């Protein structure tokens, strides 16, 4: 007998934390299903989706590097994601057997800041890559702005501001921060093995929130500096767990239990 399953696909895939997160929730809810990591190369992507489309037990998959853009070629883009975020991180099969692409990163990013009054709020974003696109998508929908993008290549930041119709400015990384209400690090700077992120947070007001998407390490230098100034902080696991929670409900039809989140976070850090 087979059981329903979902997967995360990527190349490489061994590092993915998604099986741990979804497996934790499946176990807690007593759902008889599996969530697996599946190594899929760029050359194998078309065959993967063709096979899974025909497998009645397959509920869908999450998608990680390097397939977040190319997966759009194999799934319907009903939400116009190719022209906005430019990437999908989840594929599902609908009742007619069609593969549907979606992106839970933007909503996963937004969930921890949903209570902030972002309408018209000044925001700083570091980075102009894939994660920044999901962040800007969410900020645009929240009515945030002006948005200052600090990026090694300011032109890329300017292109994203124009794409998302956001007011603001794109500046080099060493530009002093404006007094933003929310500062988001959407670059790999500060991540283990990457260059450090050197920012002076002095200009931030006392009620500013600092949100680092990096989760390895969990306590980044940026978050430590924000805590030194008694600023509110949000770490990268919040978004990681948030995007997974939305995908989990799409795959398995039940919202994951969020009351055990501390235990899940400890397992993820361990
Ligand atoms: P990406 O597409 O590779 O974006 C890289 C961005 O960072 C670019 O804007 C790039 O600048 C800049 N950058 C990279 N290396 C740099 C360096 N040495 N010096 C200065 N700038 C540098 O990466 P991504 O997919 O957006 O991911 C960014 C971070 O977000 C990663 O740490 C990832 O783990 C994290 N993330 C977390 C979550 C979560 O759930 N918590 C989800 C997604 C991503 P240029 O434009 O000049 O190249």
Coordinates of C-alpha atoms and ligand atoms in Angstrom, one line a residue:
X1 CA 0.0 0.0 0.0
X2 CA 1.3 3.4 -0.8
X3 CA 0.7 6.6 1.2
X4 CA 0.4 10.2 0.1
X5 CA 3.6 12.2 0.0
X6 CA 5.1 15.6 -0.9
X7 CA 8.7 16.4 -1.6
X8 CA 11.3 19.1 -1.7
X9 CA 13.4 19.1 -4.9
X10 CA 16.7 20.8 -5.6
X11 CA 20.3 20.3 -6.5
X12 CA 21.9 19.9 -4.0
X13 CA 19.1 18.8 -1.6
X14 CA 20.7 17.2 1.4
X15 CA 20.9 20.5 3.3
X16 CA 17.2 21.2 3.1
X17 CA 15.4 21.7 6.4
X18 CA 11.9 21.2 4.8
X19 CA 11.7 17.4 5.5
X20 CA 12.4 18.1 9.2
X21 CA 9.7 20.8 9.4
X22 CA 7.0 18.9 7.5
X23 CA 7.9 15.6 9.1
X24 CA 7.5 17.3 12.6
X25 CA 4.0 18.5 11.7
X26 CA 2.9 15.2 10.1
X27 CA 3.9 13.4 13.2
X28 CA 2.2 15.9 15.5
X29 CA -1.1 15.7 13.5
X30 CA -0.9 11.9 13.1
X31 CA -1.3 12.2 9.4
X32 CA -0.3 9.1 7.5
X33 CA 1.8 10.7 4.8
X34 CA 5.5 11.4 4.1
X35 CA 7.5 14.4 3.1
X36 CA 10.8 13.5 1.4
X37 CA 13.9 15.2 -0.1
X38 CA 14.4 14.4 -3.7
X39 CA 17.5 15.2 -5.7
X40 CA 16.5 16.6 -9.1
X41 CA 19.0 18.0 -11.5
X42 CA 18.2 20.7 -14.1
X43 CA 18.3 18.0 -16.8
X44 CA 15.9 15.8 -14.9
X45 CA 13.3 18.5 -14.0
X46 CA 10.9 17.9 -17.0
X47 CA 10.9 14.1 -16.4
X48 CA 10.4 14.6 -12.7
X49 CA 7.2 16.6 -13.2
X50 CA 5.9 14.3 -15.9
X51 CA 6.3 11.3 -13.6
X52 CA 4.9 12.9 -10.5
X53 CA 1.9 14.3 -12.4
X54 CA 0.9 10.7 -13.1
X55 CA 1.4 9.5 -9.5
X56 CA -1.9 9.7 -7.6
X57 CA -0.1 9.6 -4.2
X58 CA 2.0 12.8 -5.0
X59 CA 0.5 15.9 -3.3
X60 CA 3.1 18.3 -4.7
X61 CA 6.6 19.6 -4.0
X62 CA 8.5 22.5 -2.7
X63 CA 11.3 23.8 -4.9
X64 CA 14.7 25.1 -4.0
X65 CA 17.9 26.2 -5.7
X66 CA 18.4 26.0 -8.7
X67 CA 14.9 25.3 -9.9
X68 CA 12.8 28.2 -8.5
X69 CA 12.6 29.9 -11.9
X70 CA 12.8 27.0 -14.3
X71 CA 10.0 25.2 -12.6
X72 CA 7.7 27.8 -14.0
X73 CA 8.1 26.1 -17.4
X74 CA 6.4 23.0 -16.0
X75 CA 3.5 24.4 -14.1
X76 CA 0.6 26.8 -14.7
X77 CA 1.3 30.3 -13.5
X78 CA -2.2 31.4 -12.5
X79 CA -1.0 34.1 -10.1
X80 CA 1.3 35.9 -12.7
X81 CA 4.3 35.0 -10.6
X82 CA 6.7 35.0 -13.6
X83 CA 6.2 38.7 -14.0
X84 CA 6.3 39.6 -10.3
X85 CA 8.4 37.5 -7.9
X86 CA 9.8 35.7 -10.9
X87 CA 10.0 32.4 -9.1
X88 CA 7.8 29.6 -7.6
X89 CA 8.7 27.5 -4.5
X90 CA 5.7 25.2 -4.6
X91 CA 3.9 23.0 -7.2
X92 CA 0.6 21.3 -6.6
X93 CA -1.7 19.2 -8.7
X94 CA -5.3 20.5 -9.0
X95 CA -8.4 18.3 -9.2
X96 CA -8.1 18.2 -13.0
X97 CA -4.6 16.9 -12.8
X98 CA -3.0 20.2 -13.8
X99 CA 0.3 21.3 -12.2
X100 CA -0.1 24.7 -10.5
X101 CA 2.9 26.8 -9.5
X102 CA 2.7 29.1 -6.4
X103 CA 5.0 30.9 -4.1
X104 CA 4.7 30.8 -0.3
X105 CA 7.9 32.8 0.4
X106 CA 6.2 36.2 0.2
X107 CA 3.4 35.2 2.6
X108 CA 5.9 33.4 4.8
X109 CA 8.0 36.6 5.0
X110 CA 5.0 38.8 5.7
X111 CA 3.4 36.6 8.5
X112 CA 5.7 37.7 11.3
X113 CA 5.2 41.5 10.4
X114 CA 1.5 41.4 9.6
X115 CA 0.7 43.4 12.8
X116 CA 3.1 46.2 11.9
X117 CA 1.6 49.4 10.5
X118 CA 3.5 49.2 7.2
X119 CA 1.2 51.4 5.1
X120 CA 3.4 54.4 4.2
X121 CA 6.3 53.2 6.4
X122 CA 9.9 53.7 5.4
X123 CA 11.6 50.3 4.9
X124 CA 15.2 49.3 4.2
X125 CA 16.0 46.2 2.2
X126 CA 19.5 44.7 1.8
X127 CA 20.0 42.7 -1.4
X128 CA 18.2 42.5 -4.7
X129 CA 18.2 38.8 -5.5
X130 CA 15.5 36.2 -5.3
X131 CA 14.7 36.6 -1.6
X132 CA 14.5 40.4 -2.1
X133 CA 11.9 39.9 -4.8
X134 CA 9.6 38.0 -2.5
X135 CA 10.1 40.7 0.2
X136 CA 9.4 43.6 -2.2
X137 CA 6.3 41.8 -3.5
X138 CA 4.9 41.6 0.1
X139 CA 6.0 45.1 1.0
X140 CA 4.2 46.5 -2.1
X141 CA 1.0 44.7 -1.2
X142 CA 1.3 46.1 2.4
X143 CA 1.5 49.6 1.0
X144 CA 5.0 50.2 2.4
X145 CA 7.3 52.9 1.2
X146 CA 9.6 54.7 0.6
X147 CA 11.8 51.6 0.3
X148 CA 15.6 52.0 0.3
X149 CA 17.4 49.1 -1.3
X150 CA 21.0 48.8 -0.3
X151 CA 22.8 46.5 -2.7
X152 CA 26.3 45.8 -4.1
X153 CA 24.9 46.6 -7.5
X154 CA 22.4 49.5 -7.0
X155 CA 21.1 49.2 -10.6
X156 CA 19.6 45.8 -9.7
X157 CA 17.8 47.4 -6.8
X158 CA 16.5 50.3 -8.9
X159 CA 15.1 47.8 -11.4
X160 CA 13.3 46.0 -8.6
X161 CA 11.8 49.2 -7.3
X162 CA 10.5 50.0 -10.7
X163 CA 9.2 46.5 -11.3
X164 CA 7.2 46.5 -8.1
X165 CA 6.1 50.2 -8.5
X166 CA 7.6 51.1 -5.1
X167 CA 8.7 54.6 -4.2
X168 CA 12.3 54.8 -2.9
X169 CA 15.9 54.7 -3.8
X170 CA 18.6 52.1 -4.6
X171 CA 22.0 52.8 -3.1
X172 CA 25.4 51.1 -2.6
X173 CA 25.8 48.9 0.5
X174 CA 28.0 51.4 2.3
X175 CA 25.4 54.2 2.3
X176 CA 24.3 55.3 5.8
X177 CA 20.9 53.9 6.7
X178 CA 17.9 56.2 6.7
X179 CA 15.6 56.1 9.8
X180 CA 13.5 53.2 8.6
X181 CA 10.7 51.5 10.5
X182 CA 11.7 48.1 9.2
X183 CA 15.1 46.9 8.1
X184 CA 15.3 43.5 6.2
X185 CA 18.4 41.7 5.3
X186 CA 17.5 39.7 2.1
X187 CA 21.1 39.1 1.1
X188 CA 23.4 36.2 2.2
X189 CA 25.7 38.7 4.0
X190 CA 26.2 37.6 7.6
X191 CA 25.5 33.9 6.7
X192 CA 28.1 31.3 7.7
X193 CA 30.8 31.2 5.1
X194 CA 29.7 34.6 3.5
X195 CA 31.0 38.1 3.9
X196 CA 29.9 39.9 7.0
X197 CA 27.2 42.6 6.9
X198 CA 28.6 45.8 8.2
X199 CA 25.8 48.3 9.0
X200 CA 25.5 51.2 11.5
X201 CA 22.0 51.0 13.0
X202 CA 22.3 54.3 14.9
X203 CA 19.8 56.0 12.5
X204 CA 17.0 53.6 13.3
X205 CA 14.2 54.8 15.6
X206 CA 13.6 53.1 18.9
X207 CA 10.5 51.3 17.6
X208 CA 12.2 50.0 14.5
X209 CA 12.1 46.2 13.7
X210 CA 15.1 44.4 12.2
X211 CA 14.4 41.2 10.2
X212 CA 17.2 39.0 9.0
X213 CA 16.3 36.3 6.5
X214 CA 19.6 34.5 7.2
X215 CA 19.1 31.5 9.6
X216 CA 22.6 30.1 9.7
X217 CA 23.7 31.3 12.1
X218 CA 20.3 32.1 13.7
X219 CA 21.8 34.9 15.8
X220 CA 23.5 37.0 13.1
X221 CA 25.7 40.0 13.8
X222 CA 22.9 42.2 12.5
X223 CA 20.4 40.8 15.0
X224 CA 22.9 41.0 17.8
X225 CA 23.5 44.7 16.9
X226 CA 19.8 45.4 16.9
X227 CA 19.3 43.7 20.3
X228 CA 22.2 45.8 21.6
X229 CA 20.1 48.8 20.7
X230 CA 16.9 47.1 22.2
X231 CA 15.3 47.0 18.8
X232 CA 12.7 44.3 18.1
X233 CA 14.1 41.5 15.9
X234 CA 12.8 38.7 13.7
X235 CA 15.1 35.8 12.6
X236 CA 15.2 33.7 9.5
X237 CA 13.5 30.7 11.0
X238 CA 10.2 32.7 11.2
X239 CA 10.1 33.0 7.4
X240 CA 11.4 29.4 6.8
X241 CA 8.7 28.0 9.1
X242 CA 6.0 30.4 7.8
X243 CA 6.5 29.5 4.1
X244 CA 6.5 25.8 5.0
X245 CA 3.2 26.2 7.0
X246 CA 1.4 27.6 4.0
X247 CA 2.7 24.8 1.7
X248 CA 1.9 22.1 4.3
X249 CA -1.8 23.1 4.3
X250 CA -1.8 23.1 0.5
X251 CA -0.3 19.6 0.4
X252 CA -2.1 17.9 3.3
X253 CA -5.3 19.9 3.8
X254 CA -4.7 20.8 7.4
X255 CA -3.0 23.8 9.0
X256 CA 0.1 22.7 10.9
X257 CA 0.1 23.0 14.7
X258 CA 1.9 26.2 15.6
X259 CA 1.8 25.8 19.4
X260 CA 4.8 23.5 19.3
X261 CA 7.0 26.0 17.4
X262 CA 9.6 26.3 20.2
X263 CA 10.3 22.6 20.0
X264 CA 10.5 22.7 16.2
X265 CA 12.9 25.7 16.3
X266 CA 15.1 23.8 18.7
X267 CA 15.2 20.8 16.4
X268 CA 16.0 23.0 13.4
X269 CA 18.9 24.7 15.3
X270 CA 20.2 21.3 16.6
Ligands
LIG1 P1 20.6 35.6 -4.2 O1 19.5 35.6 -5.2 O2 21.9 34.9 -4.6 O3 20.9 37.2 -3.9 C1 22.0 37.6 -3.6 C2 21.9 39.1 -3.3 O4 22.9 39.4 -2.3 C3 22.3 40.0 -4.5 O5 21.6 41.2 -4.4 C4 23.7 40.2 -4.3 O6 24.2 41.4 -4.8 C5 23.9 40.2 -2.8 N1 25.2 39.6 -2.5 C6 25.6 38.3 -2.6 N2 26.9 38.2 -2.2 C7 27.3 39.4 -1.9 C8 28.6 39.9 -1.4 N3 29.6 39.1 -1.1 N4 28.7 41.2 -1.2 C9 27.6 42.0 -1.4 N5 26.4 41.6 -1.9 C10 26.3 40.3 -2.1 O7 20.2 35.0 -2.9 P2 18.7 34.9 -2.3 O8 18.2 33.6 -2.8 O9 18.1 36.1 -2.6 O10 19.0 34.6 -0.8 C11 19.5 35.7 0.1 C12 19.5 35.2 1.5 O11 18.2 35.0 2.0 C13 20.2 33.9 1.7 O12 21.0 34.0 2.9 C14 19.1 32.9 1.9 O13 19.5 31.8 2.8 C15 18.1 33.7 2.6 N6 16.7 33.2 2.5 C16 16.1 32.9 3.6 C17 14.8 32.4 3.5 C18 14.0 32.0 4.8 O14 13.0 31.4 4.7 N7 14.5 32.5 5.9 C19 14.2 32.3 2.2 C20 14.9 32.7 1.1 C21 16.2 33.1 1.2 P3 24.4 41.7 -6.4 O15 23.0 42.1 -6.8 O16 25.3 42.8 -6.5 O17 24.8 40.5 -7.0

